[in-house]
Structure formats: structure tokens, C-alpha cells
XYZ file of C-alpha atoms in Angstrom:
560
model
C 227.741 49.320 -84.723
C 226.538 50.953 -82.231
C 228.309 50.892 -78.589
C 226.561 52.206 -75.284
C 228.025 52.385 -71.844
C 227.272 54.193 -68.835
C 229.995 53.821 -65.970
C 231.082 55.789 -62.805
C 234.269 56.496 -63.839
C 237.736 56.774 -61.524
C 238.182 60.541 -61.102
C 242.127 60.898 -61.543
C 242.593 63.460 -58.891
C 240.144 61.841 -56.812
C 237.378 64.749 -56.426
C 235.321 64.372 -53.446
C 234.590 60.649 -53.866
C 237.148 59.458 -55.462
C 234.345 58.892 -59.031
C 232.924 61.143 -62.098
C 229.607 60.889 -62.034
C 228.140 58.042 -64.666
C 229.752 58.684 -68.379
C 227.664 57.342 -71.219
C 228.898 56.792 -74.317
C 228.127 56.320 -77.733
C 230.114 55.094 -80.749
C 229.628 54.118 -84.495
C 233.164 54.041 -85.169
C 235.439 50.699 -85.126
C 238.628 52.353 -84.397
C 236.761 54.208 -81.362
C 235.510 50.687 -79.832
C 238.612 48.906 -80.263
C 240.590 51.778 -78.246
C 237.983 50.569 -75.947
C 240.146 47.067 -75.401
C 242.432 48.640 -73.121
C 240.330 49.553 -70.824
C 240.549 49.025 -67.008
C 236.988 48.846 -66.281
C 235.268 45.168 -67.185
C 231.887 46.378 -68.143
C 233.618 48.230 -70.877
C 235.671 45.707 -71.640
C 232.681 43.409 -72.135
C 230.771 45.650 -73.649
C 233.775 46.358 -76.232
C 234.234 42.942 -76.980
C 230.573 41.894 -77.834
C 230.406 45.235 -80.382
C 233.393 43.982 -82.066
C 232.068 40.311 -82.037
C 228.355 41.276 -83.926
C 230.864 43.804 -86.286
C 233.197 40.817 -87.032
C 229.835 38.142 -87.531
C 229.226 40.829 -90.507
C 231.470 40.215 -93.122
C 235.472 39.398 -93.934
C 235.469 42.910 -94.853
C 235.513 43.958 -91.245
C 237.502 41.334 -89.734
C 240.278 42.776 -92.049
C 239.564 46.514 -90.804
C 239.798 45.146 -87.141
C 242.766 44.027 -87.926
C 244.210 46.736 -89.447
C 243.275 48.883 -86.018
C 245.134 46.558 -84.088
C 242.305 45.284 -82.508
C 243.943 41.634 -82.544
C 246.662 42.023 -79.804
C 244.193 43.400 -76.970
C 242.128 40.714 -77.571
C 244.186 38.399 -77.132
C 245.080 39.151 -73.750
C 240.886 39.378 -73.183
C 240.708 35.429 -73.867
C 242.475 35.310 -70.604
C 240.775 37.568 -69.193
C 240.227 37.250 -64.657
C 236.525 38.127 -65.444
C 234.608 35.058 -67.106
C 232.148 37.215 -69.103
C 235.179 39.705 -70.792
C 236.712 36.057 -70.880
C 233.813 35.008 -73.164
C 233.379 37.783 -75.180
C 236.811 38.005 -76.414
C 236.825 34.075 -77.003
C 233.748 34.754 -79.245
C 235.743 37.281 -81.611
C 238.476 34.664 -82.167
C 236.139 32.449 -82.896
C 235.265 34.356 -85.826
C 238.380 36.242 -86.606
C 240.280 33.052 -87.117
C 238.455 32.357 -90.201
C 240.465 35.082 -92.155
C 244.022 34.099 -93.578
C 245.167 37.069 -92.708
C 243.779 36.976 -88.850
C 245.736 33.600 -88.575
C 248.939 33.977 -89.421
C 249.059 37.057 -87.009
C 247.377 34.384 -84.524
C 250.500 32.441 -85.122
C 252.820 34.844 -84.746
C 250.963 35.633 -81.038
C 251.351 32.243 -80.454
C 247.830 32.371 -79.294
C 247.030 28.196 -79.456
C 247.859 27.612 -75.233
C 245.862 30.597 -74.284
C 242.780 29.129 -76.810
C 243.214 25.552 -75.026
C 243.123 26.379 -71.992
C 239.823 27.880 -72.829
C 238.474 24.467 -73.124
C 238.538 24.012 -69.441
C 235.970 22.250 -67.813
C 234.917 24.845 -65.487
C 234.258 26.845 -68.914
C 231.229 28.184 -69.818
C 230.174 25.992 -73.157
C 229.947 28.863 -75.119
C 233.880 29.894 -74.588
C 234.087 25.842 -75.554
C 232.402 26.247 -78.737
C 234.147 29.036 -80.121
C 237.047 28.129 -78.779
C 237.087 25.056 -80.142
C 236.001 27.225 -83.724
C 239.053 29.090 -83.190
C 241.074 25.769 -82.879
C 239.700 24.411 -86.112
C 240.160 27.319 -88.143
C 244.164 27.580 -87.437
C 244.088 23.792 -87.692
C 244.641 24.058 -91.491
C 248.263 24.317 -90.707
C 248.860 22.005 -87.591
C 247.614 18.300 -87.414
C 248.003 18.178 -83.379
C 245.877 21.048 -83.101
C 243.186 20.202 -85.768
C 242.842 16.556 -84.018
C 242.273 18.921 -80.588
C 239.803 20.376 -82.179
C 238.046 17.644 -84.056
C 238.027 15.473 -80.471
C 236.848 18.754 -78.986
C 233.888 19.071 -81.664
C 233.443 15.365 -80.935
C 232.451 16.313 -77.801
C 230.524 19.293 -77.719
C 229.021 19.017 -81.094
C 226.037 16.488 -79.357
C 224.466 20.059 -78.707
C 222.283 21.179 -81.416
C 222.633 24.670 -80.823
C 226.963 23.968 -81.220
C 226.090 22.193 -84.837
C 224.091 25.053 -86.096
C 227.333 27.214 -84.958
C 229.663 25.241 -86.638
C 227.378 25.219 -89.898
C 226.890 28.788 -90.344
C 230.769 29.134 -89.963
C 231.215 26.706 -92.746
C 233.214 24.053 -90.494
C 231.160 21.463 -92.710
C 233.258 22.410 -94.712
C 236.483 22.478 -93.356
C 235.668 18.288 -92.534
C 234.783 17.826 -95.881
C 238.109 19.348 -96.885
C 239.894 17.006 -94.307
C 238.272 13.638 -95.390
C 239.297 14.740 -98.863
C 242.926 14.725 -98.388
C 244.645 11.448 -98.205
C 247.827 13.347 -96.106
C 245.211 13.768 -93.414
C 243.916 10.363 -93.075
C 244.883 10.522 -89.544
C 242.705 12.703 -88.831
C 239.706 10.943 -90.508
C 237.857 9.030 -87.857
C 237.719 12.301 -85.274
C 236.078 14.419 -88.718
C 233.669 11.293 -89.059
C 232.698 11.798 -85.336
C 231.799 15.075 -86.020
C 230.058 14.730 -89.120
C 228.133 11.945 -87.733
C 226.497 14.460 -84.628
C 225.590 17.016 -87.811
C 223.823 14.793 -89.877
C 221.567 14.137 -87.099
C 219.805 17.695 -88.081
C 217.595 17.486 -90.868
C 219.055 20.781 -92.738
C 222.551 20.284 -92.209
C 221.518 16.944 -93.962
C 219.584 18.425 -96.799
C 222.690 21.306 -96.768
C 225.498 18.254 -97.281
C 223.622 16.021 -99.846
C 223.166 19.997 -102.152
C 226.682 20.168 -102.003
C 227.631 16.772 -103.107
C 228.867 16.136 -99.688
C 226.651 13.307 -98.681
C 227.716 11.446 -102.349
C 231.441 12.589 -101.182
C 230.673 10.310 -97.584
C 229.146 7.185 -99.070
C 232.214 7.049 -101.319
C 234.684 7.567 -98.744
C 232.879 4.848 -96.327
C 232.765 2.603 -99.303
C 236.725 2.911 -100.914
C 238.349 3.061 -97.167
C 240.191 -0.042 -96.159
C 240.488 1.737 -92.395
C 238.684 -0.415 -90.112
C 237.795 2.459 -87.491
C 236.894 4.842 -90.429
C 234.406 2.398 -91.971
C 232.825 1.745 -88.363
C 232.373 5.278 -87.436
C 230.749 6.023 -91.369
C 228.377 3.253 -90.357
C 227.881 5.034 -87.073
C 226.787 8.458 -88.812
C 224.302 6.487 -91.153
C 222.914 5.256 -88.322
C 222.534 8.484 -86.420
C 221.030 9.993 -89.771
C 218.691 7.097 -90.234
C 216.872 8.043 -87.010
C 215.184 11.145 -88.779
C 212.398 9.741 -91.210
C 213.757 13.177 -93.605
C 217.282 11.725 -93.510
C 216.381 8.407 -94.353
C 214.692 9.436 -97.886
C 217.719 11.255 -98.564
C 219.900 8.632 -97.961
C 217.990 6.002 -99.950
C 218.109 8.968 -102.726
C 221.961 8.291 -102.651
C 221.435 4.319 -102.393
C 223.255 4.305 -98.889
C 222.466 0.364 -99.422
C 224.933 -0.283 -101.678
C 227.617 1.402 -99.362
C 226.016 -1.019 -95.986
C 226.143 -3.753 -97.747
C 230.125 -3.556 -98.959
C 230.728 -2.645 -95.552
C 229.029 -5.823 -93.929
C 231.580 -7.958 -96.526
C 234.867 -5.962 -94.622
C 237.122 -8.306 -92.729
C 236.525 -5.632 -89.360
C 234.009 -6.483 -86.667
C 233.041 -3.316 -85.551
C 232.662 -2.317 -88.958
C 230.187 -5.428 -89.359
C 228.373 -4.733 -86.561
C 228.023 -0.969 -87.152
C 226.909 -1.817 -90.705
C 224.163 -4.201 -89.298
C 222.972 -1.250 -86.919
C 222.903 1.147 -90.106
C 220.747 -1.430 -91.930
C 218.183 -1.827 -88.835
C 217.314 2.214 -88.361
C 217.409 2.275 -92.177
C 214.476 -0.300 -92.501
C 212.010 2.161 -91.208
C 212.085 3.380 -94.844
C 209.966 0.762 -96.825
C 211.777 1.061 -100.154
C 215.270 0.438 -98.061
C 213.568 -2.180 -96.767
C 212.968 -4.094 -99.657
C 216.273 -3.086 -101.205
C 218.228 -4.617 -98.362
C 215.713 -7.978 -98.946
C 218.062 -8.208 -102.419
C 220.756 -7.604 -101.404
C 221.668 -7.759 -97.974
C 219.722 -10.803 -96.556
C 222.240 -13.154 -97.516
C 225.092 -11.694 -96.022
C 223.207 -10.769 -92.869
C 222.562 -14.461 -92.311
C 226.353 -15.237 -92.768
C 227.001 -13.193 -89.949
C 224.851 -15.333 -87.490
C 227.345 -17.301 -87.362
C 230.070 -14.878 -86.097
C 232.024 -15.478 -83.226
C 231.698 -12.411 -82.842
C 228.750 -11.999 -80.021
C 228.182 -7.976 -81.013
C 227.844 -8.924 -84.689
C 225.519 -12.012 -83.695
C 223.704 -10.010 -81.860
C 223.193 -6.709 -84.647
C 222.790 -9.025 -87.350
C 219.491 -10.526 -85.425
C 218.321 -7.331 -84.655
C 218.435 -6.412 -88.441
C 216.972 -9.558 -89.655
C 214.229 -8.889 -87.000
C 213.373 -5.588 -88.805
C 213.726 -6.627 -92.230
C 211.254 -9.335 -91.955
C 208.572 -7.485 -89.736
C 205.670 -6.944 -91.596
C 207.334 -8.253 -95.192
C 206.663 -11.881 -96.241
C 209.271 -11.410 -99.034
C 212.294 -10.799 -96.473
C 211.287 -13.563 -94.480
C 210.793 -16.109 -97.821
C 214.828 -14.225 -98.463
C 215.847 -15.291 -95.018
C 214.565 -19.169 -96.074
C 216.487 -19.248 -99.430
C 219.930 -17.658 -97.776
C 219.411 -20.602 -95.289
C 218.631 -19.249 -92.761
C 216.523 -21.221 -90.272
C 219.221 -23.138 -88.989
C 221.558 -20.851 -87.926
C 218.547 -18.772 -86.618
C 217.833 -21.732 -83.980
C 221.165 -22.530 -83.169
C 221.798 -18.765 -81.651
C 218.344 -19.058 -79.875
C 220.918 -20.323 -76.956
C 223.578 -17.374 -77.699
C 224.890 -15.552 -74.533
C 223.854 -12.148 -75.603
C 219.749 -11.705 -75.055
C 219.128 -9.047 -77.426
C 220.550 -12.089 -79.829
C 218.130 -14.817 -78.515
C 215.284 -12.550 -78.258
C 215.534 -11.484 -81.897
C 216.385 -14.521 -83.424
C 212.880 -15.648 -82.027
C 211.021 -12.894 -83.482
C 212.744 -13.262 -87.121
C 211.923 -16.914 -86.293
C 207.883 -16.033 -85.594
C 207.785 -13.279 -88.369
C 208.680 -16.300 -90.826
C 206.110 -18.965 -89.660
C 203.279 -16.384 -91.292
C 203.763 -18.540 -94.382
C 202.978 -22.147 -93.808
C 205.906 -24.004 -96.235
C 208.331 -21.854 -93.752
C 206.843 -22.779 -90.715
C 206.693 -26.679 -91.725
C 210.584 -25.887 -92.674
C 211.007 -24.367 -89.168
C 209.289 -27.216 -87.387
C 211.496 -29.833 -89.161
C 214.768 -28.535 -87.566
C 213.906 -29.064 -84.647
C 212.884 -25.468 -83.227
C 210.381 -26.219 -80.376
C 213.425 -28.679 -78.265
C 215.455 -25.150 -79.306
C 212.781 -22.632 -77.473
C 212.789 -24.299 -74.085
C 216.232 -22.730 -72.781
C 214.563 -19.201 -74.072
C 211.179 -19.892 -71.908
C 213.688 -20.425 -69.203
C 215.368 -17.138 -69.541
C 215.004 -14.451 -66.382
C 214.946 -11.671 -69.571
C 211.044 -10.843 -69.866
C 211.671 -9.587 -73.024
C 213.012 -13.418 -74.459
C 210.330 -14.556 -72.158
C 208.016 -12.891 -74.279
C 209.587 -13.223 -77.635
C 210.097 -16.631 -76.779
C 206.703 -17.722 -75.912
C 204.993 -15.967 -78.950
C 207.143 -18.274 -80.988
C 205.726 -21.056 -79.425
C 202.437 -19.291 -79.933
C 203.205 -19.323 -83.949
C 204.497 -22.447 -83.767
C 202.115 -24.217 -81.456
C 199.090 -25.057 -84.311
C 200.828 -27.890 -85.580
C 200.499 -31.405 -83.517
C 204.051 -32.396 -84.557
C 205.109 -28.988 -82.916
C 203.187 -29.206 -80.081
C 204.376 -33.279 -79.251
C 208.008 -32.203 -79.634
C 207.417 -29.547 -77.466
C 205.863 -31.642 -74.630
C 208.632 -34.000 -74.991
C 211.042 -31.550 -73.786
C 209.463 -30.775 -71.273
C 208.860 -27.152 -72.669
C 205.150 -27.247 -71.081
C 206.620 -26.193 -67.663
C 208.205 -22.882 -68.178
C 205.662 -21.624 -70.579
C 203.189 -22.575 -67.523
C 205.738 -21.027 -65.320
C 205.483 -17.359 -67.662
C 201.868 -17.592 -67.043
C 202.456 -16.441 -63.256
C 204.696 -13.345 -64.999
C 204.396 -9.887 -63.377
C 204.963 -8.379 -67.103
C 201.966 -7.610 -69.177
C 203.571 -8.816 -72.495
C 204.986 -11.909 -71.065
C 202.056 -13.215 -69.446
C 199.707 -11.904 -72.646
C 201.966 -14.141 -74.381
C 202.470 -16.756 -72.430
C 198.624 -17.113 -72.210
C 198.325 -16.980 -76.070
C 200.809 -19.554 -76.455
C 198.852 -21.879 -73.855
C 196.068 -21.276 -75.937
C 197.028 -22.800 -79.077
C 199.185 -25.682 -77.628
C 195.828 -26.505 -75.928
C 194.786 -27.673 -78.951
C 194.756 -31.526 -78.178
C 194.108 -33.449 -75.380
C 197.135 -35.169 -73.812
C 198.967 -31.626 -74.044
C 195.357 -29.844 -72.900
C 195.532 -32.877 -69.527
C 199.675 -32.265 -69.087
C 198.895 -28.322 -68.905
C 196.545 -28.834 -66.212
C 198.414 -31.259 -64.483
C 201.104 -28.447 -64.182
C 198.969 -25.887 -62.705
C 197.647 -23.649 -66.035
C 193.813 -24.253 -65.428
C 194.374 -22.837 -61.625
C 196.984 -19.893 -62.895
C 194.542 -19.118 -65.872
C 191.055 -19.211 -63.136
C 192.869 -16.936 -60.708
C 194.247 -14.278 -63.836
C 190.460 -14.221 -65.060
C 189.801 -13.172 -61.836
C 191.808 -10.246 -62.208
C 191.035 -7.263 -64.096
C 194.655 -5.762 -64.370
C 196.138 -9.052 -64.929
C 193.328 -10.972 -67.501
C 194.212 -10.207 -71.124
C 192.786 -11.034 -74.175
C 194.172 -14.722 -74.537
C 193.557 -15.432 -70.529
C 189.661 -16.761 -71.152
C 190.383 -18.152 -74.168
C 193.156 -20.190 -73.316
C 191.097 -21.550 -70.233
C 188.155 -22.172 -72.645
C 190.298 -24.120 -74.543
C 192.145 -25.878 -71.915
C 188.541 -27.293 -70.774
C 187.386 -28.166 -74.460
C 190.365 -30.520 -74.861
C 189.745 -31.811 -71.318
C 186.179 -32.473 -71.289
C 186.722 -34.758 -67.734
C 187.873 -31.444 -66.286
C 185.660 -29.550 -68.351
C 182.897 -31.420 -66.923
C 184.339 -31.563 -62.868
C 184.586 -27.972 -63.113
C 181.608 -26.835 -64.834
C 178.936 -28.706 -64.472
C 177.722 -29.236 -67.825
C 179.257 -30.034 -71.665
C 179.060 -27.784 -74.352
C 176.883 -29.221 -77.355
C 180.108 -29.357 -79.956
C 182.201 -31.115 -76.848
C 182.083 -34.734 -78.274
C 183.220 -37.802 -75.657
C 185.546 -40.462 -76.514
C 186.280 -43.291 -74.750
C 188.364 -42.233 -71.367
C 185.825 -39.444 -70.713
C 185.119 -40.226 -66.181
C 183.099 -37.891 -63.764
C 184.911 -37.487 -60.698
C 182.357 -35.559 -59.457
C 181.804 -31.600 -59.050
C 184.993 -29.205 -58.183
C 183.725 -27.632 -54.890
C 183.073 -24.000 -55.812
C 184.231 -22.918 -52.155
C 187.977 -24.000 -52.903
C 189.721 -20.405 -52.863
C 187.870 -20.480 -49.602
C 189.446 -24.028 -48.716
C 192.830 -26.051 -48.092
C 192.629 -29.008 -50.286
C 194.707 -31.508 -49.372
C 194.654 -34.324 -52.088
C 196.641 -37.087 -52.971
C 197.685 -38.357 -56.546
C 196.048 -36.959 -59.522
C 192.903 -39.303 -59.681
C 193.370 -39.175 -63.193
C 195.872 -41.165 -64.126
C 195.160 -43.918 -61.950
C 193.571 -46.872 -63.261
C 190.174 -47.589 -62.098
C 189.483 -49.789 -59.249
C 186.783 -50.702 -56.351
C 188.298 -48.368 -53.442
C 187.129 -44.431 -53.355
C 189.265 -41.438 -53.098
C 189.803 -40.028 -49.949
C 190.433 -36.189 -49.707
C 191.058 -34.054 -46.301
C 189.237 -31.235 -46.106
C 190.632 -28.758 -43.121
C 187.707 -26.246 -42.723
C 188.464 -23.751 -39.937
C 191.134 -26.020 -38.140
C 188.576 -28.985 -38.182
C 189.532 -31.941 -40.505
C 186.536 -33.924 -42.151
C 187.140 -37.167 -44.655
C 185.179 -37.093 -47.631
C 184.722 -39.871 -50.318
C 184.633 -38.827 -53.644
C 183.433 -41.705 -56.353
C 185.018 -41.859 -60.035
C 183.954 -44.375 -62.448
């Protein structure tokens, strides 16, 4: 190593300034640099202590021959150091010494473990953090308080990527590994999960751990442990794994399935519901997917009926996954039945519950024998308290189930009994793109006969659906077609506000013109009485006020 400084140095009789002019010097010799470490002048002291920190990186060759020069002592009164960068530095060569036997027990004998905490100051830079914290875990091997400092320290500061690739290379993987091995350390456990949970996030510490039998090591340990807060937090650092699309074909390589699925069976809620958050990143992998289908489905369904709102609400959410895009999970869902604990937590207090309850609901009505099953428990008096919601994401999720739902008459009568027309009409007014896209969509298909096409006008959808048409940022690709379909099923209104019937639009018996909408009425104030159509006919003629710039005008307006 080689060691350059250049200081004005002190003079010692004082000369004629009081300073030597500027000494550099140069040094390939250990001994030389760690004379350095007594040195009054904190550039050199720096200096010194990042030379000794690159030698040290090298090899446990040279942390022994620092040792054996004495260079321990000095730095030890470096780590607390007035000057934040000497401060540093010398933290840094802890960091690494500590990892010899040798270094440690003379660490002990310094009694060094106060100075090293209170190196984990906030004010500290994150660097002295980091290898302080290193410093903590390597003497930790001897004292539980300090290695459950360290782990909660690592639990903090190992978020940073930069800290996990530190704490790899200076094989604290594993030094965890060691401590979820031993069953005389199982109270130190869930902190060592923490930690291992923020490395597998990286894709080659993953790869690294699975080489080394360490990921085979984890799944066992989740799976055997009767510790509620140790199962939870292995559930936790599946999940964190399963965000990386690399992690998640490793895991499935070690059937991490298996181990979710015991751990949805414990007796722990937080285990549960960790479990059921494992199981939803893991569906992003297609062959996890359909493993959990066999195996998991059933139990997942079980939990819907928690009383437990956090494991209502996870289990939803990872029913909603599995059966996106896979009719197989959703036929599962049927046969664990499903269906009717699926509508009774449509009115559950959590929203993420109610608004993925819905969607598991929709994703099954693909497949007609479900959807009839659906129907028959009574799911469309179940969707109105959704449409009701002031969440625009159970708004939406909400109305598209009406939207699956909607295309059979049964559906759509129940529906209008329960007075569910009104707040899906109400959505249609929605300042949210999806809501409103939905809502529309859903209007759409329930417009598919006439007494619900006539009760959706009555409440306002033919005006809400004119005025979004009129509206390039709010019109949508079910807007028009839900109006079209509206005036199909309506032909009287069809016919008012047209002019003309289409050649498939076939009258019945009920069919009345009550004469031409006036195309001027977003330029008018209509003041109107009843709705003329559902009076019975009779010998007197409407009379509607028309209030044209302040001046009032009668005008009759025959019906037959």
C-alpha cells in the first residue's frame, strides 16, 4: 500500500512562521503507516486510516500483521475521533478487523462495544452506521444483547442496497444463517429474518443463498417453527423476494408453495395474513399460479371468513390474483365453496376486501355454470352497498361486476328490485376514468330490456350518457353504446329523441309518440311535470313551461 501526504508541518522551534514548509511522504510499509495513528495532524490521520482500511479489505493475512504492530489500540481511540472523516475512517477498519478471532478478543479486552454504539448516532454519517453496525455483528458471536443491536441495526439500514452488498461481501449472510441455525439463539430469530428478508430483495444475493443451500435452509425453518412472529416475518421475506420476476423462479425451484400453504393452516394471524401476501406477489409466476390452484384455494377461501379484517382482506387480494386470467382457479374457488362467503364480505369494513372480493367475483362469471351459481345466491341485492361506496376503486370493481353479471334477465330484475339502478346511474356522473368507463359498460348491458332500459332513463342515464358523448375527455368506449342501447330498449324515447326507428327496432303494444325532444334544450329551462309516461292516457294535453330569456310561453304537447 501505498501512502501519500503532503502537510505544512509544526516547526518545533517555531522558525520564522511557526511551519516546515509542505512534507510529502511516501510509504509501502505497514509498520510505517500505522506509526502514522498517532499523529496530531487529521489529514494524516485520515489519510492513515483509509491505507490501513484498503490493506485490511486484502486478506486475514494482514489484519493479523496489523495487529501484531499494534495498530489496534490507536484505532480505537480514532472511532472517537473530534473530526467526523478520521471518525469514519477508523470506524471502517473495525469494520473489517472484527472479522478475525484474534482482532476480537483484543476488541474485548478494549472494551471497545460503547465507543462502536455510539457510532450509530443519528447525526452519523451512514457509512460509520454500516460498518459500525459490521463491527457489532462480528463480536456478536459472543454476546446476545449486542448481536440483537446489531441485527435491529441491520434491520434498519440494510433497506439500502449499497449496505446489503456490504454485508454480503463480508459474509454476514452468513453469520444469519449461522444464527437461525442454532436453537440457543432463537431469540434472536425474528431480527436475522428482518435482515434476511431486505437481502433477498437483490437478485444475486438470492441466486448466492439458494447455491449455498441457504434458501432450502429458510423454507425449512419458516415451515418447522411454531413462533408466531418468526413464521410472519419468513412470509414477509417471500414476499419481498417475490417482487423480482428472477426470485420468483427460484423460489418455485424450491416449491416455496408447500412452505405458504402450511403457514396459512398456523393458528397466528399475522402469520395468515403474511402468508396470503406471499401467495399474491408469488402468482405473477404462472406455474406458482397454478400450483397454489391445488393446493391453496381451499384454504384461502376458509380464511374469508376470518374475523380477522387483515386476513379477510389478504386472502381476497390473493384469490383476486389467482383467478385473473385462469378459468381453472376460478372453477377451484366454486368447488372450495366459495361464492358465498365471497358475497357475504362484499359488505366487509376493509375496501381493499370489498373491492377484491368483487373482482374474484367477476373473474368467475367468465364461465356461464359459475355465473348462474353466482346469480342464485343472491349477488346483485349484495353489490348495491358496493355501488354506494365513496372508494372509486369498489366503485369501479363494483360496477364491472354488475357489468358481468348484468346479461342475465333474472340478474338484471333482482337488481332493479333493490333499487341498485340508482347508484350505478349515480357512478355515471364519476370524475374517475375507470369508474365512469365502468359504470357506462355496466349501463350498457343492464339496458338490455325494456322496463330496466325505461327505469334507467327515468333516473337520469339517457341525459348523463348525451352530455358524456358530448365530451371528448369524458366519452369512453361504452358511453355511445350504452346510450344506443338505452334507446333500442326504449323505442318511445328512441323515437321522441331521434326522429326516426331503426329497421331491426320492432314495436309492441305500449309503443306512444309524445312528440319530438326540442333539440334547443341545453339551450333551455324545461320545466315539466310528471313523467308523461307512466300516466295513463286520457283526453287533456300536457302542458310544459318553457322560460326562454325570462319570458314564459305554455305549450301543448299531444301523446296518444
Amino acid at each position: 500500500q501505498v501512502v501519500n501526504i503532503s502537510r505544512e508541518v509544526s516547526s518545533p522551534q517555531g522558525g520564522l512562521h511557526g511551519l516546515f514548509d509542505p512534507l510529502s511522504i511516501e510509504s509501502k510499509k505497514a509498520a510505517t503507516v500505522v506509526l502514522m495513528l498517532n499523529s496530531p495532524e487529521e489529514e494524516v490521520l485520515a489519510t492513515a486510516c483509509d491505507a490501513i482500511y484498503k490493506y485490511a479489505s486484502k486478506g486475514d493475512e494482514n489484519k493479523v500483521t496489523l495487529l501484531g504492530l499494534g495498530a489496534v489500540e490507536p484505532l480505537f481511540k480514532l472511532v472517537s475521533h473530534e473530526d467526523p472523516l478520521v471518525r469514519r475512517n477508523a470506524t471502517m477498519v473495525f469494520g473489517i478487523m472484527a472479522s478475525n478471532n484474534d482482532v476480537r478478543k483484543l476488541l474485548r479486552e478494549l472494551d471497545v462495544t460503547n465507543s462502536v454504539i455510539a457510532r450509530l448516532a443519528p447525526e452519523e454519517d451512514i457509512v460509520v452506521h454500516e460498518f459500525a453496525s459490521l463491527c457489532l455483528a462480528h463480536m456478536a458471536v459472543e454476546y446476545t444483547i449486542v448481536q440483537l443491536l446489531a441485527l435491529k441495526t441491520f434491520g434498519v439500514i440494510s433497506s439500502d442496497r449499497e449496505t446489503r452488498i456490504i454485508l454480503r461481501e463480508n459474509q454476514g449472510l452468513d453469520h444469519l444463517f449461522k444464527i437461525l441455525e442454532t436453537k440457543e439463539f432463537n431469540d434472536l430469530h425474528v431480527e436475522a429474518l428482518a435482515v434476511v428478508a431486505n437481502c433477498l430483495e437483490d437478485v444475486d444475493t438470492m441466486q448466492l443463498i439458494q447455491q449455498t443451500g441457504g434458501l432450502k435452509k429458510l423454507v425449512s425453518f419458516a415451515e418447522m417453527s411454531t413462533i408466531p412472529d418468526i413464521q410472519k416475518n419468513a412470509a414477509k421475506a417471500i414476499t419481498k423476494a417475490a417482487y423480482d420476476p428472477e426470485n420468483r423462479k427460484i423460489l418455485h425451484e424450491e416449491e416455496i408453495e408447500k412452505c405458504l400453504v402450511t403457514l396459512l393452516g398456523t393458528d397466528n394471524d399475522g402469520a395468515k395474513a403474511a402468508a396470503s401476501q406471499a401467495i399474491s406477489a408469488m402468482c405473477e409466476n404462472l406455474a406458482s399460479k397454478d400450483a397454489f390452484g391445488i393446493q391453496g384455494i381451499p384454504q384461502l377461501v376458509q380464511l374469508l371468513s376470518s374475523e380477522n379484517e387483515e386476513v379477510k382482506e389478504a386472502a381476497a387480494i390473493a384469490l383476486a390474483n389467482l383467478t385473473t386470467a385462469s378459468p381453472s382457479n376460478a372453477s377451484a374457488v366454486a368447488e372450495a365453496e366459495g361464492i358465498e362467503p365471497l358475497i357475504n364480505v362484499l359488505s366487509a369494513k376493509r375496501d381493499g376486501t370489498v373491492a377484491n372480493a368483487a373482482t374474484v367475483l367477476t373473474n368467475m362469471t367468465t364461465q356461464e355454470p359459475l355465473r348462474l351459481s353466482i346469480q342464485s345466491h343472491g349477488v346483485m341485492n349484495a353489490i348495491v352497498e358496493p355501488l354506494q361506496s365513496t372508494n372509486s376503486l369498489v366503485q369501479s370493481k363494483a360496477a364491472l361486476t354488475v357489468a358481468a353479471l348484468g346479461c342475465d334477465a333474472d340478474a338484471r330484475t333482482e337488481l332493479r328490485s333493490a333499487s341498485g339502478l340508482e347508484p350505478l346511474v349515480k357512478l355515471l356522473h364519476s370524475k374517475n376514468d375507470e369508474v365512469r368507463r365502468n359504470a357506462c359498460w355496466a349501463v350498457m348491458v343492464c339496458a338490455s330490456d325494456e322496463l330496466t332500459a325505461v327505469e334507467l332513463c327515468r333516473l337520469g342515464a339517457l341525459d348523463i350518457l348525451e352530455e358524456i358523448n358530448l365530451s371528448t375527455g369524458r366519452k369512453n368506449n361504452f358511453s355511445e353504446g350504452a346510450l344506443e342501447k338505452l334507446l333500442d330498449n326504449n323505442l318511445s324515447q328512441k323515437y321522441s329523441q331521434m326522429g326516426y326507428l331503426s329497421s331491426s327496432n320492432i314495436i309492441t303494444d305500449g309503443f306512444y309518440d309524445y312528440g319530438q325532444v326540442n333539440y334547443f334544450k341545453y339551450y333551455l329551462k324545461v320545466y315539466a311535470g310528471p313523467d308523461f309516461s307512466l300516466l295513463q292516457t286520457n283526453m287533456l294535453r300536457a302542458q310544459v313551461l318553457l322560460k326562454v330569456n325570462g319570458v314564459c310561453a305554455p305549450k301543448s304537447l299531444g301523446y296518444s
